[in-house]
Coordinates of C-alpha atoms and ligand atoms in Angstrom, one line a residue:
X1 CA 15.3 83.4 199.4
X2 CA 17.9 84.3 196.8
X3 CA 20.6 81.8 196.1
X4 CA 24.2 82.8 196.5
X5 CA 24.5 82.8 192.7
X6 CA 21.6 85.2 192.3
X7 CA 23.0 87.5 194.9
X8 CA 26.5 87.3 193.3
X9 CA 25.5 87.9 189.7
X10 CA 23.2 90.7 190.7
X11 CA 26.3 92.6 191.8
X12 CA 28.6 94.1 189.2
X13 CA 31.6 92.0 189.9
X14 CA 31.1 88.3 190.9
X15 CA 31.5 87.6 194.6
X16 CA 33.5 84.4 194.2
X17 CA 33.7 83.8 197.9
X18 CA 29.9 84.0 198.2
X19 CA 29.5 81.3 195.4
X20 CA 31.3 78.8 197.7
X21 CA 28.2 78.7 199.9
X22 CA 26.4 77.0 196.9
X23 CA 28.7 74.0 197.4
X24 CA 27.9 72.1 200.6
X25 CA 30.9 69.8 200.1
X26 CA 33.4 72.6 200.4
X27 CA 32.3 73.3 204.0
X28 CA 34.2 70.5 205.7
X29 CA 37.4 69.5 207.4
X30 CA 39.7 66.9 206.0
X31 CA 42.3 65.4 208.4
X32 CA 41.4 68.2 210.8
X33 CA 42.0 71.0 208.2
X34 CA 39.5 73.0 206.1
X35 CA 39.2 71.3 202.7
X36 CA 41.0 73.0 199.9
X37 CA 39.8 71.2 196.8
X38 CA 42.3 71.7 193.9
X39 CA 41.5 68.6 191.8
X40 CA 38.9 70.2 189.6
X41 CA 40.5 68.9 186.3
X42 CA 39.6 65.4 187.6
X43 CA 36.1 66.4 188.5
X44 CA 34.3 69.5 189.8
X45 CA 32.1 69.8 192.8
X46 CA 28.3 70.3 192.4
X47 CA 26.3 73.3 193.5
X48 CA 23.1 72.8 195.6
X49 CA 20.8 73.6 192.6
X50 CA 22.2 70.7 190.8
X51 CA 21.9 68.3 193.7
X52 CA 18.3 69.5 194.3
X53 CA 17.4 69.1 190.7
X54 CA 18.6 65.5 190.7
X55 CA 16.5 64.7 193.7
X56 CA 13.5 66.6 192.3
X57 CA 13.6 64.6 189.1
X58 CA 13.5 61.3 190.9
X59 CA 10.9 62.5 193.3
X60 CA 8.5 63.9 190.7
X61 CA 9.1 63.0 187.1
X62 CA 11.1 59.8 186.9
X63 CA 10.1 57.7 183.8
X64 CA 11.7 56.4 180.7
X65 CA 11.9 58.7 177.7
X66 CA 10.6 58.6 174.1
X67 CA 8.6 55.4 174.7
X68 CA 5.7 56.1 177.2
X69 CA 2.4 57.6 176.5
X70 CA 1.7 58.4 180.1
X71 CA 2.2 61.8 181.8
X72 CA 5.5 61.0 183.6
X73 CA 7.1 59.7 180.5
X74 CA 6.0 62.7 178.5
X75 CA 7.4 65.0 181.2
X76 CA 10.7 63.2 181.2
X77 CA 10.9 63.2 177.4
X78 CA 10.2 67.0 177.2
X79 CA 12.8 67.7 179.9
X80 CA 15.4 65.4 178.2
X81 CA 14.9 67.0 174.8
X82 CA 15.0 70.5 176.4
X83 CA 18.3 69.6 177.9
X84 CA 19.6 68.7 174.4
X85 CA 18.4 72.1 173.2
X86 CA 20.1 73.9 176.1
X87 CA 23.3 72.0 175.5
X88 CA 23.2 73.0 171.8
X89 CA 22.7 76.6 172.8
X90 CA 25.7 76.3 175.3
X91 CA 27.9 75.3 172.3
X92 CA 26.3 77.4 169.6
X93 CA 25.1 74.3 167.8
X94 CA 21.7 72.8 166.7
X95 CA 19.9 70.3 168.8
X96 CA 20.2 67.6 166.1
X97 CA 24.0 67.9 166.4
X98 CA 24.1 67.0 170.1
X99 CA 24.5 63.4 171.1
X100 CA 24.3 62.5 174.8
X101 CA 27.0 60.0 175.9
X102 CA 28.6 59.0 179.2
X103 CA 31.5 61.5 178.9
X104 CA 34.3 62.8 176.8
X105 CA 35.9 59.3 176.6
X106 CA 32.7 57.7 175.2
X107 CA 32.2 60.7 172.8
X108 CA 35.6 60.2 171.3
X109 CA 35.2 56.4 171.1
X110 CA 31.9 57.0 169.3
X111 CA 33.6 59.1 166.6
X112 CA 36.5 56.7 166.3
X113 CA 34.3 53.6 166.0
X114 CA 31.5 55.0 163.9
X115 CA 32.8 57.9 161.8
X116 CA 36.4 56.7 161.9
X117 CA 35.8 53.1 160.9
X118 CA 33.9 54.3 157.9
X119 CA 36.1 57.1 156.8
X120 CA 39.7 56.2 157.8
X121 CA 41.5 53.6 155.7
X122 CA 44.8 51.8 155.5
X123 CA 47.6 54.3 154.9
X124 CA 45.6 57.3 156.1
X125 CA 47.0 59.5 158.9
X126 CA 45.4 60.5 162.1
X127 CA 47.0 63.5 163.6
X128 CA 47.1 63.9 167.4
X129 CA 49.4 66.0 169.6
X130 CA 51.9 65.0 172.2
X131 CA 49.7 66.5 175.0
X132 CA 46.6 64.3 174.6
X133 CA 44.8 62.6 177.4
X134 CA 44.7 58.8 177.0
X135 CA 41.0 59.2 176.0
X136 CA 42.2 61.0 172.9
X137 CA 44.9 58.5 172.2
X138 CA 43.8 55.0 172.8
X139 CA 40.5 55.1 170.7
X140 CA 42.6 56.2 167.7
X141 CA 45.3 53.5 168.4
X142 CA 42.5 50.9 168.4
X143 CA 41.1 52.2 165.2
X144 CA 44.6 52.6 163.5
X145 CA 45.4 48.9 164.4
X146 CA 42.0 47.8 163.0
X147 CA 42.2 49.6 159.7
X148 CA 46.0 50.0 159.2
X149 CA 46.1 53.8 159.6
X150 CA 49.1 55.7 160.9
X151 CA 49.2 58.1 163.9
X152 CA 51.4 61.2 163.9
X153 CA 52.1 63.4 166.9
X154 CA 52.3 67.2 166.7
X155 CA 55.2 68.0 169.1
X156 CA 55.1 69.9 172.3
X157 CA 57.9 72.4 172.9
X158 CA 59.1 71.0 176.3
X159 CA 58.4 72.2 179.9
X160 CA 56.7 75.3 178.6
X161 CA 54.1 73.0 177.1
X162 CA 53.1 74.8 173.9
X163 CA 52.3 73.0 170.6
X164 CA 55.2 73.5 168.2
X165 CA 53.1 75.5 165.7
X166 CA 56.1 76.3 163.6
X167 CA 56.1 72.6 162.5
X168 CA 52.3 72.4 161.9
X169 CA 52.8 72.3 158.1
X170 CA 55.1 69.4 158.4
X171 CA 52.4 67.4 160.2
X172 CA 49.1 68.8 159.0
X173 CA 49.3 67.4 155.4
X174 CA 46.8 66.2 152.8
X175 CA 47.1 62.5 153.9
X176 CA 45.7 63.5 157.3
X177 CA 42.0 62.4 157.6
X178 CA 41.4 63.6 161.1
X179 CA 43.1 66.0 163.5
X180 CA 42.0 65.4 167.1
X181 CA 43.4 67.7 169.8
X182 CA 42.8 69.0 173.2
X183 CA 41.5 72.5 173.7
X184 CA 43.1 72.8 177.2
X185 CA 45.8 70.3 178.3
X186 CA 44.8 68.6 181.5
X187 CA 48.5 68.4 182.6
X188 CA 50.1 71.6 181.2
X189 CA 47.1 73.9 181.4
X190 CA 48.0 75.1 177.9
X191 CA 45.1 76.6 175.9
X192 CA 45.6 75.7 172.3
X193 CA 44.5 78.1 169.6
X194 CA 41.6 75.9 168.5
X195 CA 40.0 78.2 165.9
X196 CA 43.3 78.7 164.1
X197 CA 44.1 75.0 164.1
X198 CA 40.6 74.1 162.8
X199 CA 40.9 76.7 160.1
X200 CA 44.3 75.3 158.9
X201 CA 42.8 71.8 159.0
X202 CA 39.6 72.6 157.1
X203 CA 41.6 74.3 154.3
X204 CA 43.1 70.9 153.6
X205 CA 39.7 69.1 154.0
X206 CA 40.9 67.5 157.3
X207 CA 38.1 66.7 159.8
X208 CA 38.7 68.1 163.3
X209 CA 37.7 66.8 166.8
X210 CA 38.2 69.1 169.7
X211 CA 38.6 67.5 173.2
X212 CA 36.9 70.1 175.3
X213 CA 37.0 68.1 178.6
X214 CA 39.0 70.9 180.2
X215 CA 37.5 73.9 178.4
X216 CA 33.8 73.4 178.4
X217 CA 32.4 75.3 181.4
X218 CA 35.8 77.0 181.9
X219 CA 35.8 79.4 178.9
X220 CA 33.5 80.6 176.2
X221 CA 33.0 77.8 173.6
X222 CA 31.2 78.2 170.3
X223 CA 31.5 75.4 167.8
X224 CA 30.8 77.7 164.8
X225 CA 33.4 80.3 165.9
X226 CA 36.0 77.6 166.5
X227 CA 35.0 75.7 163.3
X228 CA 35.5 72.2 164.7
X229 CA 33.7 69.2 163.2
X230 CA 33.3 67.2 166.4
X231 CA 33.6 68.3 170.0
X232 CA 33.5 66.2 173.2
X233 CA 33.0 67.1 176.9
X234 CA 32.0 65.6 180.2
X235 CA 29.2 66.9 182.5
X236 CA 31.0 66.0 185.7
X237 CA 33.8 68.4 185.1
X238 CA 31.5 71.4 184.9
X239 CA 29.3 71.1 188.0
X240 CA 27.1 68.3 186.5
X241 CA 26.7 64.7 187.6
X242 CA 28.9 61.8 186.6
X243 CA 27.6 59.6 183.8
X244 CA 26.5 62.3 181.3
X245 CA 28.7 63.6 178.4
X246 CA 28.2 65.3 175.1
X247 CA 29.3 64.8 171.6
X248 CA 28.8 67.7 169.1
X249 CA 29.0 66.6 165.5
X250 CA 28.5 68.8 162.5
X251 CA 25.1 67.8 161.0
X252 CA 26.5 66.8 157.6
X253 CA 29.1 64.4 159.2
X254 CA 26.6 62.9 161.7
X255 CA 24.2 62.1 158.8
X256 CA 26.9 60.1 157.0
X257 CA 27.9 58.3 160.2
X258 CA 26.5 54.8 160.8
X259 CA 25.3 53.7 164.2
X260 CA 27.9 52.5 166.6
X261 CA 25.8 50.6 169.2
X262 CA 22.6 48.8 168.5
X263 CA 19.5 48.5 170.7
X264 CA 16.2 50.2 171.6
X265 CA 15.5 53.8 170.7
X266 CA 18.0 54.2 167.8
X267 CA 15.8 52.3 165.3
X268 CA 13.0 53.2 162.9
X269 CA 12.0 49.7 162.2
X270 CA 13.3 46.3 163.2
X271 CA 12.5 43.2 161.2
X272 CA 13.8 39.6 161.3
X273 CA 15.8 40.3 158.2
X274 CA 16.5 44.1 158.3
X275 CA 16.6 47.1 160.6
X276 CA 16.5 50.8 159.7
X277 CA 17.8 53.6 161.9
X278 CA 16.7 56.9 163.1
X279 CA 18.3 60.2 162.0
X280 CA 21.0 61.7 164.2
X281 CA 21.3 62.3 167.1
X282 CA 18.9 59.5 168.2
X283 CA 20.7 57.0 165.9
X284 CA 23.7 57.2 168.3
X285 CA 21.8 56.8 171.6
X286 CA 21.0 53.1 171.9
X287 CA 19.1 52.0 175.0
X288 CA 18.0 54.0 178.0
X289 CA 20.1 57.2 178.2
X290 CA 21.3 58.9 181.4
X291 CA 18.0 60.8 181.6
X292 CA 18.5 62.4 185.0
X293 CA 22.1 63.2 184.0
X294 CA 21.1 65.2 180.9
X295 CA 18.3 67.0 182.7
X296 CA 20.5 68.0 185.6
X297 CA 23.4 68.9 183.2
X298 CA 21.0 71.6 181.9
X299 CA 20.8 73.1 185.4
X300 CA 24.6 73.1 185.7
X301 CA 24.9 74.9 182.3
X302 CA 22.4 77.5 183.5
X303 CA 24.3 77.9 186.7
X304 CA 27.7 78.4 184.9
X305 CA 26.2 80.8 182.3
X306 CA 24.7 82.9 185.1
X307 CA 28.2 83.4 186.4
X308 CA 29.6 83.9 182.9
X309 CA 32.2 81.7 181.3
X310 CA 34.6 84.5 180.4
X311 CA 34.6 85.6 184.1
X312 CA 35.2 82.0 185.1
X313 CA 38.1 81.7 182.7
X314 CA 39.7 84.9 184.0
X315 CA 39.3 83.9 187.6
X316 CA 40.8 80.4 187.0
X317 CA 43.6 82.0 185.0
X318 CA 44.3 84.6 187.7
X319 CA 44.6 81.9 190.4
X320 CA 46.8 79.7 188.2
X321 CA 49.1 82.6 187.4
X322 CA 49.3 83.5 191.0
X323 CA 50.1 79.9 192.0
X324 CA 52.7 79.6 189.2
X325 CA 54.5 82.7 190.3
X326 CA 54.4 81.8 194.0
X327 CA 55.6 78.2 193.4
X328 CA 58.4 79.4 191.1
X329 CA 59.6 81.8 193.9
X330 CA 60.0 78.9 196.3
X331 CA 62.8 77.4 194.3
X332 CA 63.7 73.7 194.1
X333 CA 60.7 73.2 191.8
X334 CA 60.1 72.3 188.2
X335 CA 57.0 73.8 186.7
X336 CA 55.2 72.7 183.6
X337 CA 53.0 74.7 181.2
X338 CA 53.0 78.2 179.7
X339 CA 54.2 81.0 182.0
X340 CA 51.7 83.5 180.6
X341 CA 47.9 83.4 180.8
X342 CA 46.3 84.9 177.7
X343 CA 42.8 85.0 176.2
X344 CA 41.4 81.6 175.2
X345 CA 41.7 82.4 171.5
X346 CA 45.3 83.3 171.8
X347 CA 46.6 80.3 173.6
X348 CA 48.5 80.6 176.9
X349 CA 47.6 79.0 180.2
X350 CA 44.3 78.1 181.9
X351 CA 43.6 77.2 185.5
X352 CA 45.9 74.2 185.8
X353 CA 49.5 74.1 187.2
X354 CA 51.6 70.9 187.3
X355 CA 54.9 70.7 189.1
X356 CA 57.6 68.5 190.6
X357 CA 59.7 69.2 193.7
X358 CA 63.4 68.3 193.4
X359 CA 63.9 64.9 194.9
X360 CA 60.3 64.5 196.2
X361 CA 58.1 62.0 194.5
X362 CA 54.8 63.6 193.3
X363 CA 52.8 61.0 195.3
X364 CA 54.6 62.1 198.5
X365 CA 53.7 65.7 197.7
X366 CA 50.1 64.9 197.2
X367 CA 49.9 62.6 200.3
X368 CA 51.6 65.3 202.4
X369 CA 49.1 67.9 201.1
X370 CA 46.1 65.6 201.7
X371 CA 47.1 65.2 205.3
X372 CA 46.8 69.0 205.5
X373 CA 43.3 69.1 203.8
X374 CA 44.5 69.9 200.3
X375 CA 43.2 67.8 197.4
X376 CA 45.8 67.7 194.6
X377 CA 46.3 65.1 191.9
X378 CA 49.5 63.1 191.6
X379 CA 50.5 60.7 188.9
X380 CA 50.6 60.8 185.1
X381 CA 47.1 62.3 184.9
X382 CA 46.3 60.0 181.9
X383 CA 49.1 61.7 180.0
X384 CA 51.7 59.0 180.1
X385 CA 53.3 59.7 176.7
X386 CA 53.7 63.4 177.6
X387 CA 55.3 62.6 180.9
X388 CA 57.7 60.2 179.2
X389 CA 58.6 63.0 176.7
X390 CA 59.3 65.3 179.5
X391 CA 61.5 62.6 181.1
X392 CA 59.3 62.1 184.2
X393 CA 57.0 59.5 185.5
X394 CA 54.6 61.6 187.4
X395 CA 53.8 65.1 188.5
X396 CA 51.7 66.9 191.1
X397 CA 48.8 69.0 189.8
X398 CA 46.7 71.8 191.2
X399 CA 43.6 72.7 189.1
X400 CA 41.3 75.5 189.9
X401 CA 37.6 76.4 189.4
X402 CA 35.6 79.5 190.2
X403 CA 34.9 78.5 193.8
X404 CA 38.7 78.5 194.6
X405 CA 40.2 81.6 196.2
X406 CA 43.6 83.3 196.5
X407 CA 43.6 82.4 200.2
X408 CA 43.5 78.7 199.1
X409 CA 46.5 79.2 196.8
X410 CA 48.3 80.8 199.7
X411 CA 47.5 77.8 201.8
X412 CA 48.9 75.5 199.0
X413 CA 52.1 77.5 198.9
X414 CA 52.5 77.3 202.7
X415 CA 52.0 73.5 202.5
X416 CA 54.4 73.1 199.6
X417 CA 57.0 75.0 201.6
X418 CA 56.5 72.7 204.5
X419 CA 56.8 69.7 202.1
X420 CA 60.1 70.9 200.9
X421 CA 61.3 71.3 204.5
X422 CA 60.0 67.9 205.6
X423 CA 61.6 66.1 202.7
X424 CA 64.8 68.2 202.9
X425 CA 64.7 69.1 199.2
X426 CA 64.3 72.9 199.6
X427 CA 66.6 75.7 198.7
X428 CA 67.1 77.3 202.1
Ligands
PLP501 N1 40.3 64.6 177.9 C1 40.8 65.4 178.7 C2 41.7 66.5 178.3 C3 40.6 65.2 180.1 O1 41.2 66.0 181.0 C4 39.8 64.1 180.5 C5 39.6 63.8 181.9 O2 40.4 64.2 182.8 C6 39.2 63.3 179.5 C7 39.5 63.6 178.2 C8 38.3 62.1 179.9 O3 37.2 62.6 180.5 P1 36.1 61.5 181.1 O4 36.9 60.6 182.0 O5 35.1 62.3 181.8 O6 35.6 60.8 179.9

C-alpha cells in the first residue's frame, strides 16, 4: 500500500491535507475539540514512517556502534554512518563535517566551549543579534565571562522584527571573532538574509555560526550556498525524534578544534600518561551517541525531501501570511514580525506569528485556546531579551508546519475572536 506521502508527491501539487494522515497524533480531540497543533516551533509531530523506523531499529538491529565485531553492531554502525552521510547531503556538506549532538543547544555549546575557548580571547568581540534564542546567547555569555570577551548585539528594528542592516557596518567590525545569528527567529518569524550576512562576515575574516533550529526542514538549506562556518539544528523540530541534533562545521575549522568532552569513541589511543584523539567528526562524539535518533533522523530527512523543502516553506509562509492578515483585521491586537513573506534568501517572514491581545495576558490567550483544542505557545519563547526590548514580558505564538491547513487558521481566528469577547478587550 502506498503511504500518503507517496500518493501526495506522485501528484503534481502536494496534497497537504492527505499528508495529515501520516501523523497519527493529529487525529484526536483535545478538551472535546479536534486538535489544532500550532506549536511547531517548539517541536514538530512525527510521521508514521519515523515512528515505525524507531521501532524497527530496536526490534531488529539494536547494538552499540563502532565497537562491536558482531553482525548487529556492524549493522548499527553502517546505518549510523549512513545517517551522517544523509545529513551531510541534506545540508550540502561532507560527512566529515557532520557532528551528531543532542540538539541545537548542544551544538552551539560545543562550538562555544571547544572552538570558542581556543580562538576567542580577552578583548575580542562576539556579535549576536537582539533576536536570538537563549541557546544562542547563554553559551556565549558563559564563554565571554570565562575569557574576558565582549558581546555586542545587532539591533532589531522594533515590532516589525527585522535586523537593522543599515547599522551592520557599525557592529560587524574587525575585532569581531564570531558572528552567531539565527536564520529564522522563533518569536518574530523573521527570515534573516543568511548568505549576505555570512559574505559580509567572511570578507572581514569573521567566523559565522548559523542557528538553523527554525529553518532546517522548513526551507532549502545549503551550507556552501549560505557560506556559514558552523550551523546547528535539532531533529525533533523537523519530524525526527528528540535527543538528536546536528552540528555542521567547516572541515578546516573542525580540524583545528580540540575535543570538548572526553570518553570512549573519541580517542585514538589512551595511555596512563597521554591520550590522542580521532579526527573530526568522531573527536566530538564522546560516549555512546543517540544511535536510534540519528538513524531515524535520516528517515525524517527523506520524508521532508520527498515533499520538497521549497514547497514546505511556501506552504508555511502562506499560512502565516493568512493568519497575520486575519489577526490584524480583528483589531485590538499587537502583531510582531515582518508583514511580508518573501523568499528565504531575501528575508521576510516564515511560518511563525507572535501576537498580544490588548489587555489579555498571553498565558490567558493560550489557556483559552487550549480549552478549545488549539495548541499555541505563550511566554517569552526563550527570547527574554527580545521581549524586554519590545517592552513586553510574554507573547502568544502560532507556528505552522506543512500538515497545518487554512481551515485550522480559520479556527484559530474564530477562537481569538471569542477570547477577545470573553476578556472584553475587543474592538466591537
Ligand atoms: N534556536 C532557536 C532559534 C530555537 O527556536 C530553538 C528552540 O526552540 C533552539 C535554538 C534550541 O533548540 P533545542 O532546544 O532543540 O536545542
